[in-house]
Short mmCIF file of C-alpha atoms and ligand atoms in Angstrom, two decimals:
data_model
loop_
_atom_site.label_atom_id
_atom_site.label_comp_id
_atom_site.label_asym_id
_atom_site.label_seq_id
_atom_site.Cartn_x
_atom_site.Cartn_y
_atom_site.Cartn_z
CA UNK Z 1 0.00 0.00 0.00
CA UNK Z 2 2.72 2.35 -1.18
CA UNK Z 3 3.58 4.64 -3.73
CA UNK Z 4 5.24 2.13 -5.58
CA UNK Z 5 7.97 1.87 -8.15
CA UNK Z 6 8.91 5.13 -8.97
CA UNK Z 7 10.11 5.22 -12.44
CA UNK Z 8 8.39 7.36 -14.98
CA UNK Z 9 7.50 5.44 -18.69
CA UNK Z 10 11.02 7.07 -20.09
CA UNK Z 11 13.01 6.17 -17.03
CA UNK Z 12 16.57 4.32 -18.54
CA UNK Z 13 16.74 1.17 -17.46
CA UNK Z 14 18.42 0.34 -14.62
CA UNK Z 15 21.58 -0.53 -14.72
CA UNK Z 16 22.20 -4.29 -13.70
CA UNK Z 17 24.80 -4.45 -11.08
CA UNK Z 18 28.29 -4.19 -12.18
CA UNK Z 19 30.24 -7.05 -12.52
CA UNK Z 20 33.18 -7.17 -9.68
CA UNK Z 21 36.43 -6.25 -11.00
CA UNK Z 22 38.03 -8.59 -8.13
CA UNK Z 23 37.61 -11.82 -6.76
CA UNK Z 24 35.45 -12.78 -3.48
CA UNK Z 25 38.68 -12.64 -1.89
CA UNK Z 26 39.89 -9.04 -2.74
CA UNK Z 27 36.10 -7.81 -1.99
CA UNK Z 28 35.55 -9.07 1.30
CA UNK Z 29 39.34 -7.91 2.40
CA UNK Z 30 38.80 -4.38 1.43
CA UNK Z 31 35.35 -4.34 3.29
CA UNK Z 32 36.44 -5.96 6.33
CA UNK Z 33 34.43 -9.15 5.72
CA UNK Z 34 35.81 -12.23 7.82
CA UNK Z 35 33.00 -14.55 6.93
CA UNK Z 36 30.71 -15.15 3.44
CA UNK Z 37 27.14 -16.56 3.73
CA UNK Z 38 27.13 -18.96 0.78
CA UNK Z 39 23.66 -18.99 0.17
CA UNK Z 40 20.70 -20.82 -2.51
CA UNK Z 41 17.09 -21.63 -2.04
CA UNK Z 42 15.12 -24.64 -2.50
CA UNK Z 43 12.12 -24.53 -4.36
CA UNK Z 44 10.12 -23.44 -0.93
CA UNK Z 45 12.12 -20.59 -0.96
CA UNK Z 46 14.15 -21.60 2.44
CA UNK Z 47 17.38 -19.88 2.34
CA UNK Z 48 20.26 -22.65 3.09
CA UNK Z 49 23.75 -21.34 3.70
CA UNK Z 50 27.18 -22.33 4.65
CA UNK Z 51 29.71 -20.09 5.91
CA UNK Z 52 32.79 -19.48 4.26
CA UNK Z 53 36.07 -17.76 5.74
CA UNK Z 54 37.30 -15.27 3.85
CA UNK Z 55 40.74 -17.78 4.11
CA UNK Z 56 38.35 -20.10 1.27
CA UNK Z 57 37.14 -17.75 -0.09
CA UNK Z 58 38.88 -18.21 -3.24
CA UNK Z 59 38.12 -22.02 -3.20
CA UNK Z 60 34.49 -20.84 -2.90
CA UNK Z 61 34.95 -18.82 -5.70
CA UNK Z 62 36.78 -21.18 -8.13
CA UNK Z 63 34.89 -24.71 -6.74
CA UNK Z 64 31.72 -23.77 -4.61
CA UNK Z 65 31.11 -24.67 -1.50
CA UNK Z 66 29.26 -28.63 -0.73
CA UNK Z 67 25.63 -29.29 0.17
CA UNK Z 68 24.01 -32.28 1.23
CA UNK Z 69 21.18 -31.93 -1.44
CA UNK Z 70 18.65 -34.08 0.52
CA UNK Z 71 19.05 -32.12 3.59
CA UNK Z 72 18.67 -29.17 2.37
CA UNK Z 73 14.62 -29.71 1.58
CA UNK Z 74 12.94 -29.25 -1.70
CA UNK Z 75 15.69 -29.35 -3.95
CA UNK Z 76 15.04 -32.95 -6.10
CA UNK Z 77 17.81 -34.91 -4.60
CA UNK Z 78 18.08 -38.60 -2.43
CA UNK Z 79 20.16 -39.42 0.14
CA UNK Z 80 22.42 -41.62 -2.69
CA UNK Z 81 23.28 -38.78 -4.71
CA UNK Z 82 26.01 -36.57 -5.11
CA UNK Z 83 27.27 -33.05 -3.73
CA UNK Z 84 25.31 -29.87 -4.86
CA UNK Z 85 28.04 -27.16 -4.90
CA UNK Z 86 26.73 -23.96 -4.47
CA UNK Z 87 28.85 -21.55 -6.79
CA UNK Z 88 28.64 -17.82 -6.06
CA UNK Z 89 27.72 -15.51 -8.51
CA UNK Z 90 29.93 -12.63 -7.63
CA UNK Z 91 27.52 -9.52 -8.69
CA UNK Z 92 25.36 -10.81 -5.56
CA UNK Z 93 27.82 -10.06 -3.25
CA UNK Z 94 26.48 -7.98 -0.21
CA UNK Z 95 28.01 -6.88 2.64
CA UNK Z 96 25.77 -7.38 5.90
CA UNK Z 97 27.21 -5.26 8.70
CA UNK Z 98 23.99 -5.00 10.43
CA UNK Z 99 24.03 -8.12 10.68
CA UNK Z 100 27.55 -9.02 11.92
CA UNK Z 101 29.91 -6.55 11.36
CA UNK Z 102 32.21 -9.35 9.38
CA UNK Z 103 29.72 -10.76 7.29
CA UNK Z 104 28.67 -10.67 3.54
CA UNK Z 105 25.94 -12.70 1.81
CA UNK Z 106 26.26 -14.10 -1.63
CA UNK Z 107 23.73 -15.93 -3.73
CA UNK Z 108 25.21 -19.22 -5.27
CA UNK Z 109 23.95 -21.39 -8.35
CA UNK Z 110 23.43 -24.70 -7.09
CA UNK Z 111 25.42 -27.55 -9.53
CA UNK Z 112 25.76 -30.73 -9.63
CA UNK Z 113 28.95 -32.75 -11.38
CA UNK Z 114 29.59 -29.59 -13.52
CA UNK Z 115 26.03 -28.96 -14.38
CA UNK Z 116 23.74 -26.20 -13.23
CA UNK Z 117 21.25 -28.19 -11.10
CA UNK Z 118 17.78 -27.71 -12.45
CA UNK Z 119 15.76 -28.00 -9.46
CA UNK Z 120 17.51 -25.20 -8.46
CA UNK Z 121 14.95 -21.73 -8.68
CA UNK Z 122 18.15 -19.63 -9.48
CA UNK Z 123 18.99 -21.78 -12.50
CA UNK Z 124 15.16 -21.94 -13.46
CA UNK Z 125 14.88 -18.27 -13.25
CA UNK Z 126 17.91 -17.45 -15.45
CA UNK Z 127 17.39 -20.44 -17.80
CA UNK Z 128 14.04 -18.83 -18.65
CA UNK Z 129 15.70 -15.33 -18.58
CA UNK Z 130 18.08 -16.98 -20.91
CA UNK Z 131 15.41 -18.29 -23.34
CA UNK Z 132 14.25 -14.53 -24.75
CA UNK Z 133 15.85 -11.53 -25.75
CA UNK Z 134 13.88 -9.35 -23.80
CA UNK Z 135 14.97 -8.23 -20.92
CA UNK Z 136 12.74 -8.56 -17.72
CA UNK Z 137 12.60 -5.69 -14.84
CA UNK Z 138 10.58 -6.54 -11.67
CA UNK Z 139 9.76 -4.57 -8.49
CA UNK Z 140 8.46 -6.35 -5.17
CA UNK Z 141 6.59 -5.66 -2.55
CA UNK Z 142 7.76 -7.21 0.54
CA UNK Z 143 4.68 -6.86 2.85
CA UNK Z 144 5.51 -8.89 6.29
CA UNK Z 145 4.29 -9.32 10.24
CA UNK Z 146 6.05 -8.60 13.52
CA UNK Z 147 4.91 -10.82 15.74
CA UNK Z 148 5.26 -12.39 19.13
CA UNK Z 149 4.64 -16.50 19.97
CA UNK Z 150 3.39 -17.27 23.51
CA UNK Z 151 4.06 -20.61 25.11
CA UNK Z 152 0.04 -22.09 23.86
CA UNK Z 153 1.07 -20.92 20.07
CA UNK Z 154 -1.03 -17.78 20.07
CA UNK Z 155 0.39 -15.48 17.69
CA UNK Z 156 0.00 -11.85 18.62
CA UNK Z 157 1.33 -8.43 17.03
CA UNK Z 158 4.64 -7.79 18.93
CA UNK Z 159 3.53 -4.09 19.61
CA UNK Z 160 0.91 -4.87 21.75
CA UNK Z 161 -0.77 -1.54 21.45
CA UNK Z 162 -0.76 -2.22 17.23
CA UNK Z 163 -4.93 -3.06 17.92
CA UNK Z 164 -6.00 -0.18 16.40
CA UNK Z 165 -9.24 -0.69 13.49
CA UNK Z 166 -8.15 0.97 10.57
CA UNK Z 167 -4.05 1.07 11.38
CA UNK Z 168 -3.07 1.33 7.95
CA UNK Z 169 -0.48 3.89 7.59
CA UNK Z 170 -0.85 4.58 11.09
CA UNK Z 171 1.62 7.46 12.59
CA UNK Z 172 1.76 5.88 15.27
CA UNK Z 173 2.46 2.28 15.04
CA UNK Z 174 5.14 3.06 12.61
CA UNK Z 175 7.17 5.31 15.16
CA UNK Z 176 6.72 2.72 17.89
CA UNK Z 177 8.46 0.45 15.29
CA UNK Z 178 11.10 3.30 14.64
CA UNK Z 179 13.95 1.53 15.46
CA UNK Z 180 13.61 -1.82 13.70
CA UNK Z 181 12.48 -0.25 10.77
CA UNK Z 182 14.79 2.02 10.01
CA UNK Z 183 17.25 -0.35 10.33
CA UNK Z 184 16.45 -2.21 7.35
CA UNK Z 185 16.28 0.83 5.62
CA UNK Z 186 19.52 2.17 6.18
CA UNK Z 187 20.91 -1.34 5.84
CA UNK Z 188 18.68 -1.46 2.12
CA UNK Z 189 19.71 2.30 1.00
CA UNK Z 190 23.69 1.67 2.09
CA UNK Z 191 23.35 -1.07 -0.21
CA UNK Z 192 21.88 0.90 -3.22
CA UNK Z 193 18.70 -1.01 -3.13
CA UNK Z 194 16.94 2.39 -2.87
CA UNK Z 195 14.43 1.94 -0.19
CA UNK Z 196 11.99 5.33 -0.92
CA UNK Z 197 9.37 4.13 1.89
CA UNK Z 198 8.28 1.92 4.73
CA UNK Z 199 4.95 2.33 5.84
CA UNK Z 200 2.64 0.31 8.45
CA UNK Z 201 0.13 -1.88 5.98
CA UNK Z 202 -3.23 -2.48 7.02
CA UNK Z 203 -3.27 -5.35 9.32
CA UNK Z 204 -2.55 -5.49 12.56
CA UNK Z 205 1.46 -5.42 12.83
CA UNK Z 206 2.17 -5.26 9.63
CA UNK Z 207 4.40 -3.36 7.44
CA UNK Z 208 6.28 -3.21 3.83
CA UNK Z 209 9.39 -1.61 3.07
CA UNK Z 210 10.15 -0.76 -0.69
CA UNK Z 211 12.90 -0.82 -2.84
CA UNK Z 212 13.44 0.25 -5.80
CA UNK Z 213 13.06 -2.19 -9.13
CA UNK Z 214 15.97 -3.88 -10.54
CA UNK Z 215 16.48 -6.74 -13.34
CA UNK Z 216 14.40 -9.61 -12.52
CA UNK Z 217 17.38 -11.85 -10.92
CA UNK Z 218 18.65 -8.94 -8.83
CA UNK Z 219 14.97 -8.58 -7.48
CA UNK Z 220 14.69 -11.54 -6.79
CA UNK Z 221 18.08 -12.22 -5.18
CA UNK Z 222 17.17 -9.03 -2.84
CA UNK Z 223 13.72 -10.83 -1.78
CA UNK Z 224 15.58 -13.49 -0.33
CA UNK Z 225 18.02 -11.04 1.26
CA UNK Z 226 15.19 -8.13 2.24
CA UNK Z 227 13.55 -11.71 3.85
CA UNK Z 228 16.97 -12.72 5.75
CA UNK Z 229 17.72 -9.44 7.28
CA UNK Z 230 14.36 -8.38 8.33
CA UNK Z 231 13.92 -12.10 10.14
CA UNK Z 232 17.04 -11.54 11.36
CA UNK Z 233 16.62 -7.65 12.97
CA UNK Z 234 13.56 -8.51 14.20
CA UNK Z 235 14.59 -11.28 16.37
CA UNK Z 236 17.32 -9.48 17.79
CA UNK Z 237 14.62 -7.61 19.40
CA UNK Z 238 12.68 -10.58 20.66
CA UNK Z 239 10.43 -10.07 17.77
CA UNK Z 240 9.13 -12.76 14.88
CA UNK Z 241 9.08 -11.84 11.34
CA UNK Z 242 6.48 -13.55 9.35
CA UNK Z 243 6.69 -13.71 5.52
CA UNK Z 244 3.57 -15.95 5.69
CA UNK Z 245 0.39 -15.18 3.23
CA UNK Z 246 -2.46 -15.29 6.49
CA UNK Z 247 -0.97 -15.37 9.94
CA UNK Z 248 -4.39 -13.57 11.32
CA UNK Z 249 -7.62 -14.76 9.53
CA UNK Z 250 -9.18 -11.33 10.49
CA UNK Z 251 -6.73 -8.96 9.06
CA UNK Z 252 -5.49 -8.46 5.59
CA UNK Z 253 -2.01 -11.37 4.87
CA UNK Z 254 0.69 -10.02 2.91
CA UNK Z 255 1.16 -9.70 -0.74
CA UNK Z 256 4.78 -10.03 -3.26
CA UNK Z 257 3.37 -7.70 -5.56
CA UNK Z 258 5.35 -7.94 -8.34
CA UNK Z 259 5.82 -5.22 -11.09
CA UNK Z 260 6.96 -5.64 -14.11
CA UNK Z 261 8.17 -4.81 -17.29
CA UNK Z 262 9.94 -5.95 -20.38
CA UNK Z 263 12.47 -4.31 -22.06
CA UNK Z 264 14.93 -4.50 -25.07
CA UNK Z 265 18.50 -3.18 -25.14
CA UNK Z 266 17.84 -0.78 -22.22
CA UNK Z 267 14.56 0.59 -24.35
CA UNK Z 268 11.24 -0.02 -22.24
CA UNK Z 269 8.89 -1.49 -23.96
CA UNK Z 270 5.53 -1.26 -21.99
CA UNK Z 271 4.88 2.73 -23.15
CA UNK Z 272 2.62 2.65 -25.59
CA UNK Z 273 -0.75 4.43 -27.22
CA UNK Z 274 -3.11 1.73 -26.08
CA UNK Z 275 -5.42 1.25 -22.83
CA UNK Z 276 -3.92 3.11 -19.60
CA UNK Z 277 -1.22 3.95 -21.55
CA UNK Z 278 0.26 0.65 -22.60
CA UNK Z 279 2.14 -0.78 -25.35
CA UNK Z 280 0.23 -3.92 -27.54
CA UNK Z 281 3.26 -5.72 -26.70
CA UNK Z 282 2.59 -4.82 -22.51
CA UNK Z 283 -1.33 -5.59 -23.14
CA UNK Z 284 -0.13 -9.19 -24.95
CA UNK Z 285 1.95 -9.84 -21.79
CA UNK Z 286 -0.57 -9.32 -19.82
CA UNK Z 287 -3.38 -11.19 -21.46
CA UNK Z 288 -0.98 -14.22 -21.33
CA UNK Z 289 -0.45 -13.65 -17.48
CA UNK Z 290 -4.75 -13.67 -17.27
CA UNK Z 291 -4.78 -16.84 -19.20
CA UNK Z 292 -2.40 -18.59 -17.09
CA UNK Z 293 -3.69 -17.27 -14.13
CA UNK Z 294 -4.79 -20.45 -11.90
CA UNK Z 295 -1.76 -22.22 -12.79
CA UNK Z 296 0.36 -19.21 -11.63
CA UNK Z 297 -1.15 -19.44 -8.75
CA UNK Z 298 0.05 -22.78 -7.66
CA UNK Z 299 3.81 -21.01 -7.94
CA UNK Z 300 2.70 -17.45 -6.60
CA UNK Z 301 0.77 -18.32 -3.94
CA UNK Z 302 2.30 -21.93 -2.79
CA UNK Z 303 1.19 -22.89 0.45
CA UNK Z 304 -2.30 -23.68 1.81
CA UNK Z 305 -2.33 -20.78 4.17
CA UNK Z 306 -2.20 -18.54 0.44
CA UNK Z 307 -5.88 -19.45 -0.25
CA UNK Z 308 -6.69 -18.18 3.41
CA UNK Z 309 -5.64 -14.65 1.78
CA UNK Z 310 -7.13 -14.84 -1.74
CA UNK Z 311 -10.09 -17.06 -0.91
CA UNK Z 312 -10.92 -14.26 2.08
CA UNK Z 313 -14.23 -11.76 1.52
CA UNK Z 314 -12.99 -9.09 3.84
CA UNK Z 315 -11.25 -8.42 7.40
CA UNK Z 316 -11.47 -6.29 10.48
CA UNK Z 317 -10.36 -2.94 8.30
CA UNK Z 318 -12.82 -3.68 5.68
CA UNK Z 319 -11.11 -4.64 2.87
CA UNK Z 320 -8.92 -7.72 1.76
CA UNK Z 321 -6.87 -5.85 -0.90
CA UNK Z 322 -5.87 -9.27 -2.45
CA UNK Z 323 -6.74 -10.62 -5.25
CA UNK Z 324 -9.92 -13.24 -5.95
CA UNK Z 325 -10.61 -13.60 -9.57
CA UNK Z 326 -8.02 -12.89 -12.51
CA UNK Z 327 -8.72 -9.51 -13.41
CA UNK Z 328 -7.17 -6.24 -14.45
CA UNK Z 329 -7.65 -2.74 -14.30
CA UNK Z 330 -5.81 0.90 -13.98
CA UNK Z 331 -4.84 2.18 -10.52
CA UNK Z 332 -7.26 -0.14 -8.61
CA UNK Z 333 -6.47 -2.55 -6.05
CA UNK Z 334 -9.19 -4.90 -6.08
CA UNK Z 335 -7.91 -6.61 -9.33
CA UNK Z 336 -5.22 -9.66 -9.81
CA UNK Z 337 -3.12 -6.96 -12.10
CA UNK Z 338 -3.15 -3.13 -11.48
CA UNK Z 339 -1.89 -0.89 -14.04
CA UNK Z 340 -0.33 2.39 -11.69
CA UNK Z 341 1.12 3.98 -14.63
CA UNK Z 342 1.54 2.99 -18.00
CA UNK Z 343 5.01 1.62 -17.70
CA UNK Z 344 4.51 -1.60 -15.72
CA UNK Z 345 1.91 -4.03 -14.54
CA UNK Z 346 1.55 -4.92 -11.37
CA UNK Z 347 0.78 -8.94 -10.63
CA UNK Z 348 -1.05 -8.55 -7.09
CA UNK Z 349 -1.46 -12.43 -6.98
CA UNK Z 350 1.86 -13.61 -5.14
CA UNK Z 351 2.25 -14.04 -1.25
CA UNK Z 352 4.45 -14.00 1.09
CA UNK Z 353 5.16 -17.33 0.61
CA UNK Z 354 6.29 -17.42 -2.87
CA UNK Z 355 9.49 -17.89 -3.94
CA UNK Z 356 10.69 -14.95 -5.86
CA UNK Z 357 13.00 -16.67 -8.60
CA UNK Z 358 9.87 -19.18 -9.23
CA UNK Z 359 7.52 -16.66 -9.68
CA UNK Z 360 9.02 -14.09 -11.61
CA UNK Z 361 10.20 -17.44 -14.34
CA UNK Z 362 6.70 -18.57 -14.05
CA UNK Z 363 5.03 -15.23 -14.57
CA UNK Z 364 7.79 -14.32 -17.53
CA UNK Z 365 6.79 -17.43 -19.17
CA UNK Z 366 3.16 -16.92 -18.97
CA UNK Z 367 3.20 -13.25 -20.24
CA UNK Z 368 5.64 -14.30 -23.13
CA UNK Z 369 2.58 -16.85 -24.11
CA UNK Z 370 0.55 -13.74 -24.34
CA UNK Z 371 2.95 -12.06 -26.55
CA UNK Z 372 3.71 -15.27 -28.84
CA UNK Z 373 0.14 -16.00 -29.01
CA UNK Z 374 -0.76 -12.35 -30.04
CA UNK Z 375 -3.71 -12.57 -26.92
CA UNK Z 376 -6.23 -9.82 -25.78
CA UNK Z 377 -6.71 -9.33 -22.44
CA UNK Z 378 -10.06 -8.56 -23.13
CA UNK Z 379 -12.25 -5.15 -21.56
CA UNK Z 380 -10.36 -3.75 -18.69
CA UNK Z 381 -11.94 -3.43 -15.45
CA UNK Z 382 -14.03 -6.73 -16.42
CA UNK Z 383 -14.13 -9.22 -13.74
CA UNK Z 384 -15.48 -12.42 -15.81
CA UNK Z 385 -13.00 -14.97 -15.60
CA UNK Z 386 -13.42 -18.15 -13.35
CA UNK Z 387 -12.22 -17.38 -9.80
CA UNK Z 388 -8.77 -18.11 -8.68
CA UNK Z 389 -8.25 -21.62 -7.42
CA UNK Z 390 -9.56 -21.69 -3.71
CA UNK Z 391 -6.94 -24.25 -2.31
CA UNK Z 392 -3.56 -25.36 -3.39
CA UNK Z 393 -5.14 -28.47 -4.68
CA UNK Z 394 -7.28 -26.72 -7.28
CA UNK Z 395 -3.71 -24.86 -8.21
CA UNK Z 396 -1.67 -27.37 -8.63
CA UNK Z 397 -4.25 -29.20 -10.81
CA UNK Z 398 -4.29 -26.58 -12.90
CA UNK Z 399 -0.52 -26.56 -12.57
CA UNK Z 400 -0.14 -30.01 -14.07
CA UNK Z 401 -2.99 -28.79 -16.82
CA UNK Z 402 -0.74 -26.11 -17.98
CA UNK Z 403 2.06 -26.84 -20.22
CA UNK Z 404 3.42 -22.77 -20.47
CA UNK Z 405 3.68 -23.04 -16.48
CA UNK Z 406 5.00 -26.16 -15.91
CA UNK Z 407 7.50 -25.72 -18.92
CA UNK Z 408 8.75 -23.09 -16.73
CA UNK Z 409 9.30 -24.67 -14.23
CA UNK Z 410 11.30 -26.98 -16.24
CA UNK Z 411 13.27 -24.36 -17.62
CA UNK Z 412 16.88 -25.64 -16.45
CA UNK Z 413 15.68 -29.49 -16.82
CA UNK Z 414 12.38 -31.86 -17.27
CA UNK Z 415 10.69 -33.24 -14.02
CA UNK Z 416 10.92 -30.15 -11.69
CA UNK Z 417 6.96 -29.08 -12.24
CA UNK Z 418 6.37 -32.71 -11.29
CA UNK Z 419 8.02 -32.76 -8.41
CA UNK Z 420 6.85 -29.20 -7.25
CA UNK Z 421 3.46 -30.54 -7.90
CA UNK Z 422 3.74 -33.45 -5.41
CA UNK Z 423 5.09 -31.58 -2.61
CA UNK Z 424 2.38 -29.04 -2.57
CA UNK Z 425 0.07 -32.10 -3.13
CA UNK Z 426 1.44 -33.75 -0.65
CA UNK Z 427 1.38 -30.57 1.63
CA UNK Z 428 -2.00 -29.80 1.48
CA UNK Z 429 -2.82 -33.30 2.07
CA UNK Z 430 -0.74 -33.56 5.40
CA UNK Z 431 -2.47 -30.33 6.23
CA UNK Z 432 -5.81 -31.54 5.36
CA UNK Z 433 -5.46 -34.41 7.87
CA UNK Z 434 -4.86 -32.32 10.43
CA UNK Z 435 -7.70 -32.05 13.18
CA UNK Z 436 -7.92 -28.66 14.71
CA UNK Z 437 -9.87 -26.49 16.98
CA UNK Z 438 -12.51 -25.69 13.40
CA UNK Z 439 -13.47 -29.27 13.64
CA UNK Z 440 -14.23 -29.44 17.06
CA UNK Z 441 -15.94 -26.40 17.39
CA UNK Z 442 -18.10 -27.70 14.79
CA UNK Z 443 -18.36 -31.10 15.12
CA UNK Z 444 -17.26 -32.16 18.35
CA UNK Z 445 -21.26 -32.25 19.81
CA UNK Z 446 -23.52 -31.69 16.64
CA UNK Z 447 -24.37 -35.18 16.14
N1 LIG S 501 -1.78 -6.82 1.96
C1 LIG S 501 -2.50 -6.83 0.70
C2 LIG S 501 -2.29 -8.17 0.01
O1 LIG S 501 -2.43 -9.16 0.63
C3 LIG S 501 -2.08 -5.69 -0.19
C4 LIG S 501 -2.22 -4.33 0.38
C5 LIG S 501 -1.59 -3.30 -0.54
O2 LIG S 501 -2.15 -3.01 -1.59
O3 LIG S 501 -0.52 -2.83 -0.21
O4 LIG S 501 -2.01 -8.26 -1.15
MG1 MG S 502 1.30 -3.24 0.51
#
């Protein structure tokens, strides 16, 4: 619920960021860094790391560092098989002060004998990078809860005084969060990230802090580290934060609203003469992203506490601000994609539970079916396509039903939308058999 990305239609893109003139070895000495957070994802989106001493760094550099693949979670590997060595890509590298005052993080690309591992997200995401010659941009959202865990499991905003109706961009709350808060911002803006605001959102203890948008791997690398360092600052002051789509099924969850753009040789390409001030190319991409809408949402919104969020008819402040039905329309929030300005579109469908280098290949892939299909998004403001799945059942059935999505997901190497599908399967199945306090209320003496 912020400005957003602030880039007018002509702005130049962005530059990506330089490549490093020296080794890991030579960076971290001249910053001070004694230790390097070798760091990947599996396709949940947990962040696995391994730290390095700056006395390997080099052999990090040259060779990677080892992973267990098995151990590390969703990552398509047995017991029986083989090292993943996580390889650093050097234009990642990030010094983390805040953190420790010797540390740097750096994302890795996960291989395997010599081969970039395909279950990997980072290798999907550039592999489907890799397979146009447009150039993707992305801004995100990072919309999250501070909250505190009592010893029965009752989650509760860590500022207990956050209780307020309506506390969206409350004056208040955010000061009382002052010191955590800025924090991250100073941390994102010494870092160049350009973080332009932080405001409280609209549920209780909640708040987003923005950066500014960057090519679509650098984004996403930056979700992963905007995720790490806030979890990390806010438990130094006793304080959880929560990523996840729903924690409160009163209030308004949190959103990864993604923006994007395509471009081509630094030229945007979204401009244009046609509806809100859009390219055909921009309304193409779009129209493919509304076609492949319920699939999407098995990679955008992957858990079963997403549906909590999309699935929900309001909360406490009124409105849910999220997405049900794929939609789009100019500078309104109630549909799937919002067009602010005519230089981007903004996908309001992912949560906080979706992991960024899956999402934006997934969502890349579905707009470039648009475009290569030459499709029509049809009349804007219209809300008359079927409703987004209501579990992650009904999304990952219409994940396996859609060949654009799941080829995606196979970007760096077959099987991988397979396997994604049977985990979330088999997670909303180990969910479903759960018995909780719902069925009791209900059940437990109506019969
Ligand atoms: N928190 C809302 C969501 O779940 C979005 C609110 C906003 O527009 O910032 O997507
Ligand atoms: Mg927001």
């Amino acid at each position: 619920m912020t400005l957003d990305v602030p880039a007018p239609p002509t702005a130049p893109a962005p530059a990506p960021a330089p490549a490093p003139a020296q080794g890991l070895t030579a960076r971290a000495t001249h910053d001070g860094v004694k230790f390097l957070l070798a760091l990947f994802v599996d396709l949940t989106g947990k962040p696995c790391a391994k730290l390095v001493p700056v006395e390997a760094a080099d052999i990090l550099q040259h060779e990677g560092v080892g992973f267990a693949g098995y151990a590390v979670g969703a990552l398509g590997q047995q017991p029986s098989d083989p090292d993943v060595m996580a390889i650093p890509d050097l234009t990642s590298y990030t010094p983390l002060p805040w953190v420790r005052e010797d540390l740097a993080l750096v994302h890795c690309d996960p291989y395997v004998e010599g081969t970039p591992w395909p279950f990997a997200p980072r290798n999907i995401l550039k592999a489907v990078l890799g397979s146009t010659e447009l150039e993707l941009f992305a801004g995100a959202e990072v919309e999250y809860f501070l909250v505190h865990r009592d010893d029965t499991g009752r989650l509760t905003p860590a500022d207990a005084r956050d209780t307020d109706a309506q506390p969206c961009y409350g004056a208040r709350g955010l000061t009382r969060m002052y010191d955590h808060l800025t924090d991250v911002s100073t941390a994102m803006n010494t870092l160049g990230w350009g973080n332009y605001a932080n405001d409280h959102e609209d549920g209780n203890g909640q708040f987003e802090q923005n950066f500014a948008y960057a090519d679509a791997l650098t984004t996403a690398d930056r979700v992963i580290t905007a995720r790490y360092l806030i979890s990390v600052l806010a438990e130094r002051r006793g304080m959880t934060a929560t990523f996840m789509p729903k924690p409160f099924a009163d209030r308004t969850g949190s959103g990864l609203h993604l923006h994007l753009s395509l471009w081509r040789g630094g030229d945007p390409l979204f401009p244009g003469e046609r509806d809100h001030g859009l390219s055909g190319l921009a309304h193409q991409f779009l129209a493919g992203v509304l076609e492949h809408a319920h699939a999407l949402q098995a990679v955008l919104a992957p858990t079963v506490n997403s549906y909590k969020r999309t699935g929900a008819v309001s909360t406490r402040s009124g409105a849910t601000w999220s997405p049900r039905q794929p939609s789009y329309g100019g500078n309104d929030r109630t549909h799937y994609v919002r067009i602010p300005e005519g230089n981007r579109i903004e996908l309001r469908g992912a949560d906080g539970s979706a992991n960024p280098y899956l999402a934006l290949a997934a969502t890349l892939a579905a707009g470039l079916d648009g475009v290569t299909r030459d499709l029509d998004p049809g009349a804007t403001g219209a809300r008359t396509r079927p409703d987004l799945p209501p579990t992650l059942l009904h999304a990952v059935d219409a994940l396996a039903a859609d060949p654009v999505v799941s080829g995606a997901l196979d970007a760096a190497g077959p099987g991988v939308a397979a396997y994604f599908g049977e985990l979330k399967r088999a997670e909303f199945f180990d969910w479903h058999g759960t018995v909780g306090s719902w069925e009791h209320d209900r059940y437990l003496t109506a019969f």
